[in-house]
Coordinates of C-alpha atoms in Angstrom, one line a residue:
X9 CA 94.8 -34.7 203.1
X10 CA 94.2 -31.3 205.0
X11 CA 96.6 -30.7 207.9
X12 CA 93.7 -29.5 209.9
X13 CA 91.6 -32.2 211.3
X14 CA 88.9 -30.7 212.9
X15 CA 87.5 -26.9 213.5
X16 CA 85.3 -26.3 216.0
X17 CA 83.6 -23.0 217.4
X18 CA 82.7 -23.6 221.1
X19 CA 79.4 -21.2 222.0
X20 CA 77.6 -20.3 225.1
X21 CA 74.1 -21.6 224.9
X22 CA 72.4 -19.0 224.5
X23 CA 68.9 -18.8 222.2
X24 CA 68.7 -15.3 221.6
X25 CA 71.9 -12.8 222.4
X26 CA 70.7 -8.4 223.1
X27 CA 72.3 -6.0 221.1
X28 CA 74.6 -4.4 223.3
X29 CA 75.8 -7.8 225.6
X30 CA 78.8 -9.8 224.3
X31 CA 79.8 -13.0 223.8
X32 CA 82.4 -15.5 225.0
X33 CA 83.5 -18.2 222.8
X34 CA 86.6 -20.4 222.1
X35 CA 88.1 -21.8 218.6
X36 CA 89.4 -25.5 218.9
X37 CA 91.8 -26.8 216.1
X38 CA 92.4 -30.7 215.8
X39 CA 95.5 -31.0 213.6
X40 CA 97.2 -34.2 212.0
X41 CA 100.7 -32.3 211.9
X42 CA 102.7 -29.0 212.3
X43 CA 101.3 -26.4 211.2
X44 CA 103.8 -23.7 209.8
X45 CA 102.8 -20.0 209.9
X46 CA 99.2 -20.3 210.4
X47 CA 96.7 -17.5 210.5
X48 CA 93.8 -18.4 212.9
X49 CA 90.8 -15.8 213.2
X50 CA 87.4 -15.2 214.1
X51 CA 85.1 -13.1 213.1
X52 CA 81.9 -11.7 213.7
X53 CA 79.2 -10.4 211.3
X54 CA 76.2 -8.9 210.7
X55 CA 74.8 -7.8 207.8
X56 CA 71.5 -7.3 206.1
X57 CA 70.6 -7.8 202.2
X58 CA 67.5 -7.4 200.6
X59 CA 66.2 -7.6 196.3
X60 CA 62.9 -8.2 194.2
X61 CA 61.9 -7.4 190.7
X62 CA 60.0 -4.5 190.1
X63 CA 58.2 -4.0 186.5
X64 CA 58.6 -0.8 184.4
X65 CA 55.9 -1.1 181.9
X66 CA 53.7 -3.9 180.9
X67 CA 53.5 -3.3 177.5
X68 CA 57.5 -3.1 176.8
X69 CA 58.8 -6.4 174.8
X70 CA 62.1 -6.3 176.8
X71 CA 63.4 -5.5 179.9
X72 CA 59.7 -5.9 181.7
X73 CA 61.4 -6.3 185.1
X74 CA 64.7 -4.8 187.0
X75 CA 66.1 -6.3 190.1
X76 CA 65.9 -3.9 193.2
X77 CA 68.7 -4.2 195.8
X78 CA 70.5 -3.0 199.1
X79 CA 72.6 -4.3 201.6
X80 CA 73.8 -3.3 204.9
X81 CA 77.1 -4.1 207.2
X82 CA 75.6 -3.7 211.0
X83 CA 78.6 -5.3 212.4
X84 CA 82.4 -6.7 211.7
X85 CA 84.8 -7.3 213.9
X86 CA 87.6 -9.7 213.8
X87 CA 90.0 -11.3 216.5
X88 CA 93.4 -12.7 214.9
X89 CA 95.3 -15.0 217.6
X90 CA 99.1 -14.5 218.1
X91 CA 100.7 -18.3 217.1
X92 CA 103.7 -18.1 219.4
X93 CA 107.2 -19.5 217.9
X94 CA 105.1 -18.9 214.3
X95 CA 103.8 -22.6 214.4
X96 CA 101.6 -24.8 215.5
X97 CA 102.5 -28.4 216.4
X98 CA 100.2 -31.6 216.3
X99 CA 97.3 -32.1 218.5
X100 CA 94.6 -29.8 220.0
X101 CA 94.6 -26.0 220.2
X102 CA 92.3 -23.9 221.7
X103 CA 91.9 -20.3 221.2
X104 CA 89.8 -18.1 223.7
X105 CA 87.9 -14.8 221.7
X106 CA 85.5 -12.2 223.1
X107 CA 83.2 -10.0 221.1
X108 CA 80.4 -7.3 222.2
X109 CA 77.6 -6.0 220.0
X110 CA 77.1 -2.8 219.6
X111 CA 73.5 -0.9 220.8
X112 CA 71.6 -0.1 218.6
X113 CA 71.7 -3.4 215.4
X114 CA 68.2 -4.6 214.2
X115 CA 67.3 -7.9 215.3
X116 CA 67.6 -11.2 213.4
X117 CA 64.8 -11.0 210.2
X118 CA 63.8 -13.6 207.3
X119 CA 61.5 -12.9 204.6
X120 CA 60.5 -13.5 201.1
X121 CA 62.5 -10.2 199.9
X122 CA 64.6 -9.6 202.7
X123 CA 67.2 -10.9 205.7
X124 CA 69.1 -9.5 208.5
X125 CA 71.5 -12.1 209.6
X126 CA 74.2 -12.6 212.6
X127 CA 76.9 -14.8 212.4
X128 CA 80.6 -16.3 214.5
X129 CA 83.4 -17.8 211.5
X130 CA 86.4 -19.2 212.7
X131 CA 89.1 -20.0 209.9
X132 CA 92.5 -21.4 209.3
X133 CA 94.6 -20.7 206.6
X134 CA 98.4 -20.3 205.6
X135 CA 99.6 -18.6 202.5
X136 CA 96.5 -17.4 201.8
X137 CA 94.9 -21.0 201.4
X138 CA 92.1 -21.9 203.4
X139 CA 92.4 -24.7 205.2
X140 CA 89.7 -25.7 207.5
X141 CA 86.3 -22.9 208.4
X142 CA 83.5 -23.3 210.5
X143 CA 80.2 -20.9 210.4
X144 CA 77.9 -20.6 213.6
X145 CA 74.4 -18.5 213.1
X146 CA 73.4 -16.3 215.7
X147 CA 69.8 -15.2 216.6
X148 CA 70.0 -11.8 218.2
X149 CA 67.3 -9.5 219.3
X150 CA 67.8 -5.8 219.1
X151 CA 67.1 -2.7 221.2
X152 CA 67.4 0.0 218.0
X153 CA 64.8 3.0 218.2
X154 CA 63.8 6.3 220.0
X155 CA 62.7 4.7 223.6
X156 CA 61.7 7.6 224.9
X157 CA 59.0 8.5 222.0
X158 CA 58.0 5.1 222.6
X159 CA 57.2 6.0 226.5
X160 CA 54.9 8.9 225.6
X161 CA 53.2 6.4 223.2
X162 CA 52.0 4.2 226.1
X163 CA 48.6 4.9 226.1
X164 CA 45.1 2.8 225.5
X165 CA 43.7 2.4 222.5
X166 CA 40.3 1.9 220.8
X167 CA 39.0 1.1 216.7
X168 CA 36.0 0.7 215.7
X169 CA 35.6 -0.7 212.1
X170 CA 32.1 -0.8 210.4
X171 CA 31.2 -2.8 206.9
X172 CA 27.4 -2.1 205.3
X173 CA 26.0 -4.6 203.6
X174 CA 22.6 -5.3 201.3
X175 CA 20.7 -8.9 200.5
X176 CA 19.1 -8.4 197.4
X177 CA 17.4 -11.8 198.2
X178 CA 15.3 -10.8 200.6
X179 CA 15.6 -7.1 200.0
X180 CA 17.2 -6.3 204.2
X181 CA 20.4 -4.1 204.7
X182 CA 22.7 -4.7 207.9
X183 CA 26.0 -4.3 209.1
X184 CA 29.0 -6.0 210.9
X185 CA 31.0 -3.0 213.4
X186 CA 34.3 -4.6 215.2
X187 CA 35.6 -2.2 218.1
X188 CA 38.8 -3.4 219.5
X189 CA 40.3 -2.1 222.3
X190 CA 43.7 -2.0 223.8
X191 CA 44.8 -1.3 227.0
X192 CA 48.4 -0.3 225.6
X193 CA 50.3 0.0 222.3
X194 CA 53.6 -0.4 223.3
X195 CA 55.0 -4.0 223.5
X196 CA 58.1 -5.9 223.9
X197 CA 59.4 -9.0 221.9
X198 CA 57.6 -12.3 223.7
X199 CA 54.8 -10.3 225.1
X200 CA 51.8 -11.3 225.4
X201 CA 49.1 -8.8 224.0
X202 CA 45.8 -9.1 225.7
X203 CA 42.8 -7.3 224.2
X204 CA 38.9 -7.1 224.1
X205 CA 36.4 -6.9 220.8
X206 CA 33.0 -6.1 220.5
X207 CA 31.5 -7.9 217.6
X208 CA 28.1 -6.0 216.6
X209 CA 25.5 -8.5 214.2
X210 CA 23.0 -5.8 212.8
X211 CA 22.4 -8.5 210.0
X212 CA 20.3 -11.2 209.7
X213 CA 22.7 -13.7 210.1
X214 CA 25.5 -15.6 212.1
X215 CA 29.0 -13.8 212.7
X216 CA 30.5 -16.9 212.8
X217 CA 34.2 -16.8 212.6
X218 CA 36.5 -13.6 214.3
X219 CA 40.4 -13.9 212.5
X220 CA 43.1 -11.9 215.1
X221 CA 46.4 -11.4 214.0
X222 CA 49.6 -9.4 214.2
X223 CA 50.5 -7.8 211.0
X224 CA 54.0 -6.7 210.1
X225 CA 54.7 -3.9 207.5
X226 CA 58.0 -3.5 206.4
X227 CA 59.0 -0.6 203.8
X228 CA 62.4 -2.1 202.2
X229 CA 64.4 0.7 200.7
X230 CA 66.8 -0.5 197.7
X231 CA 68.0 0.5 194.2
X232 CA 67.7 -0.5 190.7
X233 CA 70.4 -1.4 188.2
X234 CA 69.7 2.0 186.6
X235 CA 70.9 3.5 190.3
X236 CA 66.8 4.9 190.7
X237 CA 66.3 4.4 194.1
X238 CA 63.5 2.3 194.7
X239 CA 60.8 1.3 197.5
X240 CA 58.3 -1.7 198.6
X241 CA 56.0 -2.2 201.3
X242 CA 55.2 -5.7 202.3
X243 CA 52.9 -6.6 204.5
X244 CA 53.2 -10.4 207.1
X245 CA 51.6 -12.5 209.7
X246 CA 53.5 -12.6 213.1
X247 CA 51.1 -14.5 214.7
X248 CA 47.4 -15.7 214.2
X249 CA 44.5 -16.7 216.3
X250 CA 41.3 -17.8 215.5
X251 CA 38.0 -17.1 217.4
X252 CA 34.7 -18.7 217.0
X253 CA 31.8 -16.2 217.6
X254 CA 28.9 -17.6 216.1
X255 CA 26.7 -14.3 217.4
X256 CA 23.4 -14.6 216.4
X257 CA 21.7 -11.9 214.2
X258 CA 21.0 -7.9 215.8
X259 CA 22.9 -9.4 219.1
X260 CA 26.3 -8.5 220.0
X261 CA 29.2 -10.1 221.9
X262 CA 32.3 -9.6 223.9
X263 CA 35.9 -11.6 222.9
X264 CA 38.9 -11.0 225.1
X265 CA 42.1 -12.5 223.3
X266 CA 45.6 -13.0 223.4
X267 CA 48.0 -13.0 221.0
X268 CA 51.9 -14.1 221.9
X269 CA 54.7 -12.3 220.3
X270 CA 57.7 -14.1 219.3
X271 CA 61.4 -13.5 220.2
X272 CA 63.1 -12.1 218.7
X273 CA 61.2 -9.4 216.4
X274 CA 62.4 -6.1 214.8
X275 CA 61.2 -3.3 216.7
X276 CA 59.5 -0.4 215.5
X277 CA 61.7 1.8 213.5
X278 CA 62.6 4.0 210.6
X279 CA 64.9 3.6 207.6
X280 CA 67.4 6.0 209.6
X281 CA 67.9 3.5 211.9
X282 CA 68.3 0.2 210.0
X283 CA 69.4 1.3 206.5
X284 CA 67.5 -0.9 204.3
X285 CA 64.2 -1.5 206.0
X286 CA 61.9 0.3 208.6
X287 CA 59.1 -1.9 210.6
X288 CA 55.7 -1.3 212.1
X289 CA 53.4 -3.3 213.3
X290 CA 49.2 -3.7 213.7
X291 CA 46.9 -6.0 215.6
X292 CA 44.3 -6.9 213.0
X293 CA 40.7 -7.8 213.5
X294 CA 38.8 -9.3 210.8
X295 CA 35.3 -10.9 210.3
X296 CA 33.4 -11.8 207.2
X297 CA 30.0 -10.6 206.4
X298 CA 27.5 -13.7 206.6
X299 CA 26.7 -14.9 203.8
X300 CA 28.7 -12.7 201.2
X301 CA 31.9 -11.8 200.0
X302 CA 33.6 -8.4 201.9
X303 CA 34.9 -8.4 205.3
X304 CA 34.9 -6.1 208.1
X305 CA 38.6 -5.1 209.3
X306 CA 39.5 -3.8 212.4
X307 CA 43.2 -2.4 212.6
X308 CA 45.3 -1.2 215.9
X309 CA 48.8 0.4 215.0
X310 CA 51.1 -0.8 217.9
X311 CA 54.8 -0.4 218.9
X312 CA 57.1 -3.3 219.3
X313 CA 60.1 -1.5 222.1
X314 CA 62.8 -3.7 223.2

């Protein structure tokens, strides 16, 4: 039976912590009976990993695939506590730590190939065995990128995408033209981003359906087991909205929506500045052409600034 009966980390309640704040925290040990030269710490990290398979060449027999991978250490930092008298006697012990984050760490980030995570660990051990550890995640938004290019960015603006298309059935050529316009294109994390589109029928049928959505397009930057660096793009949904149009043929019509941005996000910025991966982001219009199978696609490259 473990000497240690209960490890706690105490947190403020806080859902999303800024890069560059700090946090305030306390370690609580329950133990059954002394406890003889302990080693109590806490520690917090942040680190980012990232791997896929990439194929070589089809046609090979053997080795078809090689895994791809990187990592990255944003943060560490570790608080050991002084254990006065070099013991620790029965009963409750609480341990009072304090960390900052640095300024400029990317934000918390999940995906299929990817992660950036933030986490608080509080151990006890003594003669190098473990006793008793306790993990806390963090979610943590960050502020990383060049702000003031950002500024000069803040302007309006307007896409127009067009698609042709021809009905052999009845021998009549149209086409669908999206213009979507903003009013900026630099955003923060749990923005709102309110834009208008003009939906142009120069067919003979219903528009019926207009799909909005935030696209994010991460370039991950890793390296093979050969040492070859390597690079993929992949491209996600933030967020999604559906609008029903239904505008009737050679008539057009005006949509004003709003997407929400969640919190936190990765901001816009280069491999330089988060090691592994670089993000931008688009609002994306699209539409399919009545009855057939392309689309028309409107895209709006935008800035995410925190």
């Amino acid at each position: 039976m473990s000497t240690v009966r209960a490890i706690n980390l105490v947190l403020p309640e806080i859902e999303v912590h800024l890069a560059g704040s700090s946090i305030d925290g306390q370690l609580v040990l329950d133990l059954r009976s002394t406890l003889v030269d302990p080693v109590v710490k806490v520690e917090l990290v942040g680190r980012g990993f990232l791997g896929w398979l990439e194929e070589y060449n089809p046609e090979w027999d053997y080795d078809k695939s090689t895994a791809c991978t990187n990592q990255a250490v944003y943060i560490f930092k570790a608080k050991n506590f002084h254990v006065e008298g070099g013991w620790l006697d029965s009963g409750v012990h609480t341990f009072d730590f304090h960390f900052s984050f640095p300024p400029r760490i990317p934000s918390t980030f999940t995906s299929k190939i990817g992660c950036i995570s933030y986490f608080v660990q509080g151990t006890c051990c003594t003669r190098q065995i473990l006793l008793a550890k306790e993990e806390r995640c963090l979610v943590l938004q960050g502020t990383a990128g060049d702000h003031r290019r950002h500024m000069k960015d803040k302007a309006s603006l307007v896409v127009e995408a067009r698609k042709d298309v021809v009905y052999f059935c009845c021998f009549n050529h149209g086409s669908v033209i999206l213009r979507i316009s903003l009013e900026k294109n630099v955003f923060c994390p749990g923005e709102t981003i309110v834009f208008t589109t003009d939906v142009a029928n120069r067919t003979c049928k219903y528009v019926r359906k207009v799909v909005f959505a935030v696209h994010c397009i991460v370039l991950y930057s890793g390296f093979s087991s050969r040492g070859e660096q390597r690079s993929l793009e992949d491209r996600s949904e933030v967020t999604r909205l559906e609008f029903q149009t239904d505008t009737a043929p050679f008539e057009a019509t005006r949509v004003t929506s709003a997407l929400v941005l969640p919190k936190p996000m990765p901001v816009t910025s280069t491999l330089g500045e988060n090691k592994i991966m670089a993000f931008r982001y688009e609002v994306v219009g699209t539409s399919d052409l009545p009855c057939t199978t392309s689309t028309v696609v409107g895209r709006v490259p935008i800035i995410i600034a925190a």
